[in-house]
Amino acid sequence: MRWKLFFAGILCLGMMACQPASHVPDELDMLVGTYTGKGSEGIYTFRFDQANGKATLLDSAKVVNPSYVIPSADGSLVYAVTETSDTTAALNAYRYERGIGKLTYLNTQLTFGEDPCYIGTNGKMVVTANYTGGSMTVFPIAADGSLLPADTVFCGTTGGPDLTRQETPHVHCTYFSPDGKYIFATDFSADRIIRFDLSANALRPTESEVVTTLNADYGPRHIEFSADGTHAYVVGELSDDITVMDYADGRLTPKQVINGSDAGARGGADIHLSPSGKFLYASHRLKEDGISIFSVVADGTLTKVGYQLTGIHPRNFNITPNGKYLLCACRDSDVIQVYEINPKTGLLKDTKQDIHVSQVVCVKFVK
């Protein structure tokens, strides 16, 4: 299917400052996104001690279904979705006060795509992946960090064999490349990854191109790049596989596909490398909920070394910058589980220091 360009108030392309330091060097600010309606108010902020794995609640901000949140590179701003399946779907901007965890509301802009579920930013624009809307929305950032109205929407396509889950377009991840030249989006329902070139002033993406076609019935969900930018990893929601790709000059070249879960649940979710680059983790839901664990060899390929059972419906998870802890958001268990990472094997040990948050979905550290 070719990508078509049209205008309708917004452009839709067929898819194709210094902040106060924490009180202690090992303490991090942590942002937690949730689904509201069953006890959660919205976004919660914590102080997390990455030396001992203990968390302390700081503050909260009321907003509907902030299922994905992301801080700016300097930690002074936070962007959060309002994940709704109607025309109220939106992106919200906040000023953030590090150390005290206070979120000050700036503004909200509509995404023009239902169920925004992922956010990427390069400091000049913010982009959302809108799952049910099947699109990626682009927002320029104003001088004060607030959001200008969406000026571009890129729409996804179909083509995958699952007539239920790939019947309509879905976009699940919008990721800025390590070299800053591109945005990669997972075209879930077409089993492929799309590349958007950034214009010279990097204020909006321009041309789009299919750069990687994955196995049929893959359902690409989230992408992770190695620290040196030479390898990328994508987890399949439908396949529960991880595909390893070489990255160079805007091209993603698959070279390994390895299974993460044998449960056949079709519930692959999130994916992250450890800060050392020695281990890769992927979460899986719907059956035998847990996290698959891989060691990474020199050429970027993977060897599976273990599987850690978790609470119910592990969505997003994150790893502390020092590589000591993995925090897993288990939505249907209403808990963030704190696992200690074995630095030699990569295996996980439950510290039993659960952080209780209703309908928790997303965990982000302010570095």
Tab-separated table of C-alpha atoms in Angstrom:
chain	number	residue	atom	x	y	z
A	1	MET	CA	0.000	0.000	0.000
A	2	ARG	CA	1.445	3.355	-0.980
A	3	TRP	CA	1.557	6.322	1.350
A	4	LYS	CA	-0.780	9.150	0.412
A	5	LEU	CA	-0.614	12.775	1.400
A	6	PHE	CA	-3.637	14.890	2.221
A	7	PHE	CA	-4.572	17.995	4.185
A	8	ALA	CA	-7.498	18.410	6.576
A	9	GLY	CA	-6.530	21.219	8.915
A	10	ILE	CA	-3.630	19.022	9.953
A	11	LEU	CA	-1.318	17.150	7.633
A	12	CYS	CA	-1.900	13.400	7.463
A	13	LEU	CA	0.556	11.202	5.585
A	14	GLY	CA	-0.593	7.688	4.821
A	15	MET	CA	2.033	5.652	6.301
A	16	MET	CA	3.298	4.814	4.613
A	17	ALA	CA	18.025	24.498	32.620
A	18	CYS	CA	19.617	23.463	35.662
A	19	GLN	CA	17.571	21.561	38.201
A	20	PRO	CA	18.183	20.990	41.901
A	21	ALA	CA	20.066	17.779	42.510
A	22	SER	CA	18.578	14.958	44.551
A	23	HIS	CA	19.490	15.018	48.241
A	24	VAL	CA	21.688	11.935	47.884
A	25	PRO	CA	23.647	10.884	44.769
A	26	ASP	CA	21.891	7.506	44.656
A	27	GLU	CA	18.396	9.018	44.809
A	28	LEU	CA	16.372	9.376	41.618
A	29	ASP	CA	13.107	11.093	40.840
A	30	MET	CA	10.633	8.575	39.429
A	31	LEU	CA	7.507	9.259	37.383
A	32	VAL	CA	4.668	6.743	37.387
A	33	GLY	CA	1.839	6.701	34.842
A	34	THR	CA	-1.479	4.927	35.427
A	35	TYR	CA	-4.986	4.250	34.218
A	36	THR	CA	-7.480	6.211	36.287
A	37	GLY	CA	-10.985	5.241	37.345
A	38	LYS	CA	-10.125	2.440	39.774
A	39	GLY	CA	-8.454	4.449	42.514
A	40	SER	CA	-5.620	6.209	40.742
A	41	GLU	CA	-5.677	9.994	40.358
A	42	GLY	CA	-3.156	10.178	37.516
A	43	ILE	CA	0.617	10.732	37.623
A	44	TYR	CA	2.591	9.926	40.771
A	45	THR	CA	6.121	11.043	41.589
A	46	PHE	CA	8.499	9.175	43.890
A	47	ARG	CA	12.006	9.387	45.223
A	48	PHE	CA	13.735	6.096	44.464
A	49	ASP	CA	16.978	5.099	46.165
A	50	GLN	CA	18.942	3.045	43.652
A	51	ALA	CA	21.316	1.944	46.386
A	52	ASN	CA	18.726	0.035	48.434
A	53	GLY	CA	15.629	-0.169	46.198
A	54	LYS	CA	13.321	1.829	48.482
A	55	ALA	CA	10.728	4.292	47.144
A	56	THR	CA	9.114	7.316	48.836
A	57	LEU	CA	6.001	9.023	47.488
A	58	LEU	CA	6.529	12.707	46.673
A	59	ASP	CA	3.464	14.102	44.915
A	60	SER	CA	0.739	13.452	42.356
A	61	ALA	CA	-1.128	15.249	39.584
A	62	LYS	CA	-4.686	14.610	38.478
A	63	VAL	CA	-5.064	13.712	34.806
A	64	VAL	CA	-7.135	11.106	32.968
A	65	ASN	CA	-5.311	7.891	31.951
A	66	PRO	CA	-1.683	9.080	31.837
A	67	SER	CA	-0.609	5.606	30.730
A	68	TYR	CA	2.696	6.826	29.292
A	69	VAL	CA	4.862	9.658	30.596
A	70	ILE	CA	8.283	10.945	29.602
A	71	PRO	CA	10.604	13.617	31.068
A	72	SER	CA	12.622	16.016	28.951
A	73	ALA	CA	16.366	15.402	28.735
A	74	ASP	CA	17.105	17.973	31.452
A	75	GLY	CA	14.238	16.832	33.675
A	76	SER	CA	12.515	20.215	33.737
A	77	LEU	CA	9.472	19.122	31.725
A	78	VAL	CA	7.165	16.115	31.669
A	79	TYR	CA	4.802	15.030	28.900
A	80	ALA	CA	1.959	12.594	29.545
A	81	VAL	CA	-0.765	11.129	27.365
A	82	THR	CA	-4.452	11.055	28.102
A	83	GLU	CA	-5.177	7.610	26.702
A	84	THR	CA	-8.854	7.635	25.751
A	85	SER	CA	-10.567	5.960	22.828
A	86	ASP	CA	-12.454	9.036	21.633
A	87	THR	CA	-11.862	12.631	20.531
A	88	THR	CA	-10.642	13.648	24.012
A	89	ALA	CA	-7.366	11.736	23.482
A	90	ALA	CA	-4.569	14.193	24.188
A	91	LEU	CA	-1.010	15.016	25.189
A	92	ASN	CA	-0.344	17.058	28.354
A	93	ALA	CA	2.683	19.190	29.279
A	94	TYR	CA	3.964	19.933	32.798
A	95	ARG	CA	6.784	21.879	34.408
A	96	TYR	CA	8.645	19.549	36.775
A	97	GLU	CA	10.484	20.417	40.007
A	98	ARG	CA	13.095	17.797	40.604
A	99	GLY	CA	13.671	16.686	44.180
A	100	ILE	CA	10.183	17.614	45.386
A	101	GLY	CA	8.339	15.902	42.551
A	102	LYS	CA	5.926	18.757	41.864
A	103	LEU	CA	4.174	18.832	38.474
A	104	THR	CA	2.828	22.201	37.336
A	105	TYR	CA	0.331	21.972	34.503
A	106	LEU	CA	1.204	23.903	31.332
A	107	ASN	CA	-1.304	22.871	28.655
A	108	THR	CA	-3.005	20.112	26.675
A	109	GLN	CA	-3.255	19.471	22.950
A	110	LEU	CA	-5.439	16.908	21.168
A	111	THR	CA	-3.665	14.036	19.411
A	112	PHE	CA	-6.314	13.548	16.662
A	113	GLY	CA	-5.737	9.832	17.170
A	114	GLU	CA	-7.375	7.617	19.756
A	115	ASP	CA	-5.519	5.858	22.573
A	116	PRO	CA	-2.109	7.559	22.533
A	117	CYS	CA	0.166	5.033	24.253
A	118	TYR	CA	3.783	6.108	23.654
A	119	ILE	CA	5.737	9.385	23.588
A	120	GLY	CA	9.068	10.376	22.077
A	121	THR	CA	10.804	13.756	22.147
A	122	ASN	CA	14.040	15.329	20.953
A	123	GLY	CA	13.522	18.643	22.775
A	124	LYS	CA	12.160	20.384	19.680
A	125	MET	CA	9.082	18.273	19.043
A	126	VAL	CA	7.036	15.652	20.832
A	127	VAL	CA	5.505	12.711	18.978
A	128	THR	CA	2.835	10.284	20.166
A	129	ALA	CA	1.973	6.798	18.933
A	130	ASN	CA	-1.814	6.460	18.870
A	131	TYR	CA	-2.738	2.793	19.025
A	132	THR	CA	-6.442	2.747	18.117
A	133	GLY	CA	-6.042	5.853	15.980
A	134	GLY	CA	-3.357	4.022	14.029
A	135	SER	CA	-1.233	7.135	13.736
A	136	MET	CA	1.733	9.201	14.904
A	137	THR	CA	1.051	12.822	15.910
A	138	VAL	CA	3.705	15.564	15.884
A	139	PHE	CA	3.651	18.551	18.266
A	140	PRO	CA	6.138	21.436	18.091
A	141	ILE	CA	7.378	22.599	21.500
A	142	ALA	CA	6.954	26.251	22.507
A	143	ALA	CA	9.754	28.249	24.173
A	144	ASP	CA	8.327	27.615	27.653
A	145	GLY	CA	8.091	23.864	27.051
A	146	SER	CA	4.361	23.831	26.458
A	147	LEU	CA	2.874	22.130	23.423
A	148	LEU	CA	1.852	23.896	20.241
A	149	PRO	CA	-1.113	22.377	18.377
A	150	ALA	CA	-0.437	19.208	16.404
A	151	ASP	CA	0.673	20.087	12.892
A	152	THR	CA	1.221	16.644	11.403
A	153	VAL	CA	-0.350	13.199	11.681
A	154	PHE	CA	1.164	10.165	9.979
A	155	CYS	CA	-1.360	7.355	9.514
A	156	GLY	CA	-0.562	3.632	9.691
A	157	THR	CA	-1.559	0.770	7.423
A	158	THR	CA	-2.671	-2.857	7.570
A	159	GLY	CA	-1.591	-6.063	5.856
A	160	GLY	CA	-0.816	-8.510	8.653
A	161	PRO	CA	-2.592	-11.892	8.759
A	162	ASP	CA	-4.393	-11.507	12.110
A	163	LEU	CA	-7.894	-10.475	11.016
A	164	THR	CA	-8.828	-9.466	14.548
A	165	ARG	CA	-5.840	-7.594	15.934
A	166	GLN	CA	-4.386	-6.349	12.633
A	167	GLU	CA	-7.666	-5.514	10.912
A	168	THR	CA	-7.219	-1.767	11.428
A	169	PRO	CA	-3.997	0.316	11.589
A	170	HIS	CA	-2.118	0.538	14.883
A	171	VAL	CA	1.049	2.454	15.758
A	172	HIS	CA	2.617	1.555	19.102
A	173	CYS	CA	6.039	3.183	19.346
A	174	THR	CA	7.672	6.407	18.128
A	175	TYR	CA	11.421	6.368	18.733
A	176	PHE	CA	14.062	8.987	17.848
A	177	SER	CA	17.197	7.370	16.433
A	178	PRO	CA	20.439	7.714	18.440
A	179	ASP	CA	21.993	9.846	15.690
A	180	GLY	CA	19.063	12.281	15.857
A	181	LYS	CA	18.311	12.064	12.140
A	182	TYR	CA	15.171	9.932	12.119
A	183	ILE	CA	12.050	8.777	13.913
A	184	PHE	CA	11.190	5.084	13.742
A	185	ALA	CA	7.572	3.982	14.215
A	186	THR	CA	6.229	0.460	14.646
A	187	ASP	CA	3.507	-0.139	12.052
A	188	PHE	CA	1.900	-2.901	14.128
A	189	SER	CA	-0.811	-4.028	11.719
A	190	ALA	CA	1.524	-4.231	8.718
A	191	ASP	CA	4.383	-6.040	10.513
A	192	ARG	CA	6.955	-3.426	9.608
A	193	ILE	CA	8.943	-0.428	10.827
A	194	ILE	CA	8.660	2.990	9.197
A	195	ARG	CA	11.418	5.611	9.133
A	196	PHE	CA	10.660	9.333	9.094
A	197	ASP	CA	13.471	11.671	8.061
A	198	LEU	CA	13.856	14.823	10.132
A	199	SER	CA	14.119	18.081	8.228
A	200	ALA	CA	17.226	20.224	8.529
A	201	ASN	CA	15.841	22.293	11.407
A	202	ALA	CA	14.396	19.147	13.049
A	203	LEU	CA	11.029	20.799	13.657
A	204	ARG	CA	9.016	18.107	11.929
A	205	PRO	CA	9.509	14.805	10.157
A	206	THR	CA	9.296	14.864	6.370
A	207	GLU	CA	9.533	11.878	4.066
A	208	SER	CA	8.619	8.412	5.276
A	209	GLU	CA	9.905	5.047	4.129
A	210	VAL	CA	9.418	1.414	5.058
A	211	VAL	CA	12.844	0.345	6.279
A	212	THR	CA	12.193	-3.064	7.830
A	213	THR	CA	9.613	-5.732	7.089
A	214	LEU	CA	9.312	-8.239	9.924
A	215	ASN	CA	7.890	-11.744	9.962
A	216	ALA	CA	4.168	-11.979	9.250
A	217	ASP	CA	1.992	-11.946	12.380
A	218	TYR	CA	4.781	-10.224	14.332
A	219	GLY	CA	2.915	-7.132	15.572
A	220	PRO	CA	5.955	-4.912	16.312
A	221	ARG	CA	5.436	-2.999	19.549
A	222	HIS	CA	8.490	-1.318	21.155
A	223	ILE	CA	12.030	-0.576	19.951
A	224	GLU	CA	15.290	-0.296	21.886
A	225	PHE	CA	18.710	0.831	20.569
A	226	SER	CA	22.117	-0.124	21.946
A	227	ALA	CA	24.089	2.650	23.658
A	228	ASP	CA	26.558	2.872	20.763
A	229	GLY	CA	23.708	3.090	18.245
A	230	THR	CA	24.864	0.134	16.152
A	231	HIS	CA	22.077	-2.316	17.041
A	232	ALA	CA	18.325	-2.151	17.566
A	233	TYR	CA	15.829	-4.568	19.080
A	234	VAL	CA	12.082	-4.792	18.512
A	235	VAL	CA	9.652	-6.903	20.532
A	236	GLY	CA	6.653	-8.426	18.790
A	237	GLU	CA	3.357	-8.226	20.624
A	238	LEU	CA	1.753	-11.010	18.599
A	239	SER	CA	4.805	-13.232	18.203
A	240	ASP	CA	6.472	-12.616	21.603
A	241	ASP	CA	9.724	-12.637	19.587
A	242	ILE	CA	12.645	-10.233	19.698
A	243	THR	CA	14.279	-9.259	16.411
A	244	VAL	CA	17.895	-8.087	16.489
A	245	MET	CA	18.873	-5.559	13.810
A	246	ASP	CA	22.069	-3.841	12.732
A	247	TYR	CA	21.683	-0.060	12.432
A	248	ALA	CA	23.644	2.226	10.114
A	249	ASP	CA	22.784	5.318	8.064
A	250	GLY	CA	19.064	5.080	8.765
A	251	ARG	CA	18.839	1.407	7.807
A	252	LEU	CA	17.682	-1.407	10.090
A	253	THR	CA	18.872	-4.824	8.931
A	254	PRO	CA	17.417	-7.863	10.762
A	255	LYS	CA	19.895	-10.611	11.610
A	256	GLN	CA	18.317	-12.673	14.417
A	257	VAL	CA	14.845	-13.590	15.653
A	258	ILE	CA	14.629	-15.197	19.094
A	259	ASN	CA	11.582	-16.173	21.117
A	260	GLY	CA	10.879	-14.502	24.449
A	261	SER	CA	7.938	-16.541	25.742
A	262	ASP	CA	6.682	-20.003	24.852
A	263	ALA	CA	3.204	-19.402	26.329
A	264	GLY	CA	1.674	-18.404	22.990
A	265	ALA	CA	-0.159	-15.567	24.704
A	266	ARG	CA	0.452	-12.947	21.994
A	267	GLY	CA	1.203	-10.372	24.664
A	268	GLY	CA	4.733	-9.035	24.140
A	269	ALA	CA	5.022	-5.575	25.663
A	270	ASP	CA	8.179	-3.655	26.582
A	271	ILE	CA	11.909	-4.071	25.913
A	272	HIS	CA	15.053	-2.592	27.509
A	273	LEU	CA	18.792	-3.113	27.629
A	274	SER	CA	20.700	-2.921	30.895
A	275	PRO	CA	22.926	0.192	31.172
A	276	SER	CA	25.968	-2.058	30.800
A	277	GLY	CA	24.597	-3.377	27.504
A	278	LYS	CA	25.248	-6.936	28.719
A	279	PHE	CA	21.611	-7.965	29.132
A	280	LEU	CA	18.289	-7.413	27.379
A	281	TYR	CA	14.845	-7.816	28.967
A	282	ALA	CA	11.352	-8.059	27.457
A	283	SER	CA	7.967	-8.228	29.206
A	284	HIS	CA	5.166	-10.614	28.235
A	285	ARG	CA	1.492	-10.637	29.301
A	286	LEU	CA	-1.766	-12.623	29.115
A	287	LYS	CA	-0.276	-16.032	30.018
A	288	GLU	CA	2.675	-16.873	32.245
A	289	ASP	CA	3.179	-13.151	32.758
A	290	GLY	CA	6.839	-12.308	33.164
A	291	ILE	CA	10.101	-10.962	31.803
A	292	SER	CA	12.383	-12.840	29.433
A	293	ILE	CA	16.113	-12.374	30.034
A	294	PHE	CA	18.870	-12.476	27.413
A	295	SER	CA	22.621	-12.025	27.403
A	296	VAL	CA	24.017	-9.831	24.621
A	297	VAL	CA	27.117	-10.946	22.747
A	298	ALA	CA	29.637	-8.762	20.930
A	299	ASP	CA	27.768	-8.618	17.613
A	300	GLY	CA	24.533	-7.633	19.363
A	301	THR	CA	22.838	-11.014	19.039
A	302	LEU	CA	21.059	-12.622	21.985
A	303	THR	CA	21.167	-15.813	24.038
A	304	LYS	CA	18.217	-16.519	26.307
A	305	VAL	CA	19.323	-17.079	29.901
A	306	GLY	CA	16.110	-17.000	31.924
A	307	TYR	CA	12.501	-16.029	32.493
A	308	GLN	CA	11.179	-14.241	35.592
A	309	LEU	CA	7.518	-14.618	36.487
A	310	THR	CA	5.938	-11.342	37.626
A	311	GLY	CA	2.633	-9.915	38.784
A	312	ILE	CA	-0.332	-9.718	36.446
A	313	HIS	CA	-0.068	-7.840	33.149
A	314	PRO	CA	3.468	-6.405	33.146
A	315	ARG	CA	3.410	-3.474	30.714
A	316	ASN	CA	6.238	-0.983	30.890
A	317	PHE	CA	9.319	-1.591	33.026
A	318	ASN	CA	12.523	0.323	33.590
A	319	ILE	CA	16.072	-0.215	34.821
A	320	THR	CA	17.884	2.136	37.206
A	321	PRO	CA	20.814	4.051	35.688
A	322	ASN	CA	23.279	2.160	37.894
A	323	GLY	CA	21.933	-1.139	36.535
A	324	LYS	CA	21.113	-2.511	39.983
A	325	TYR	CA	17.303	-2.689	39.861
A	326	LEU	CA	14.572	-3.461	37.364
A	327	LEU	CA	11.161	-1.987	38.212
A	328	CYS	CA	8.192	-3.710	36.582
A	329	ALA	CA	4.746	-2.070	36.375
A	330	CYS	CA	2.142	-4.831	36.801
A	331	ARG	CA	-1.125	-3.169	35.862
A	332	ASP	CA	-3.619	-5.745	37.074
A	333	SER	CA	-1.744	-6.441	40.306
A	334	ASP	CA	-1.669	-2.688	41.101
A	335	VAL	CA	2.009	-2.870	41.940
A	336	ILE	CA	5.503	-1.948	40.792
A	337	GLN	CA	7.760	-4.875	41.601
A	338	VAL	CA	11.387	-4.071	42.436
A	339	TYR	CA	13.831	-6.711	41.181
A	340	GLU	CA	17.557	-6.776	41.859
A	341	ILE	CA	19.661	-7.627	38.799
A	342	ASN	CA	22.481	-10.120	39.189
A	343	PRO	CA	25.409	-8.275	37.528
A	344	LYS	CA	27.019	-11.528	36.352
A	345	THR	CA	24.037	-13.499	35.045
A	346	GLY	CA	21.379	-10.830	34.446
A	347	LEU	CA	18.840	-12.892	36.374
A	348	LEU	CA	16.269	-11.137	38.572
A	349	LYS	CA	15.562	-11.450	42.303
A	350	ASP	CA	12.357	-10.044	43.796
A	351	THR	CA	13.340	-7.700	46.655
A	352	LYS	CA	9.764	-7.752	48.027
A	353	GLN	CA	9.812	-3.946	48.181
A	354	ASP	CA	6.616	-3.510	46.165
A	355	ILE	CA	5.355	-0.022	45.344
A	356	HIS	CA	1.559	-0.082	45.437
A	357	VAL	CA	-0.155	2.057	42.783
A	358	SER	CA	-3.589	1.368	41.308
A	359	GLN	CA	-3.578	0.369	37.619
A	360	VAL	CA	0.093	1.217	37.219
A	361	VAL	CA	1.385	1.169	33.640
A	362	CYS	CA	4.556	3.219	33.198
A	363	VAL	CA	7.762	3.866	35.162
A	364	LYS	CA	10.291	6.543	34.151
A	365	PHE	CA	13.372	7.926	35.908
A	366	VAL	CA	14.380	11.582	35.770
A	367	LYS	CA	18.135	11.317	35.194
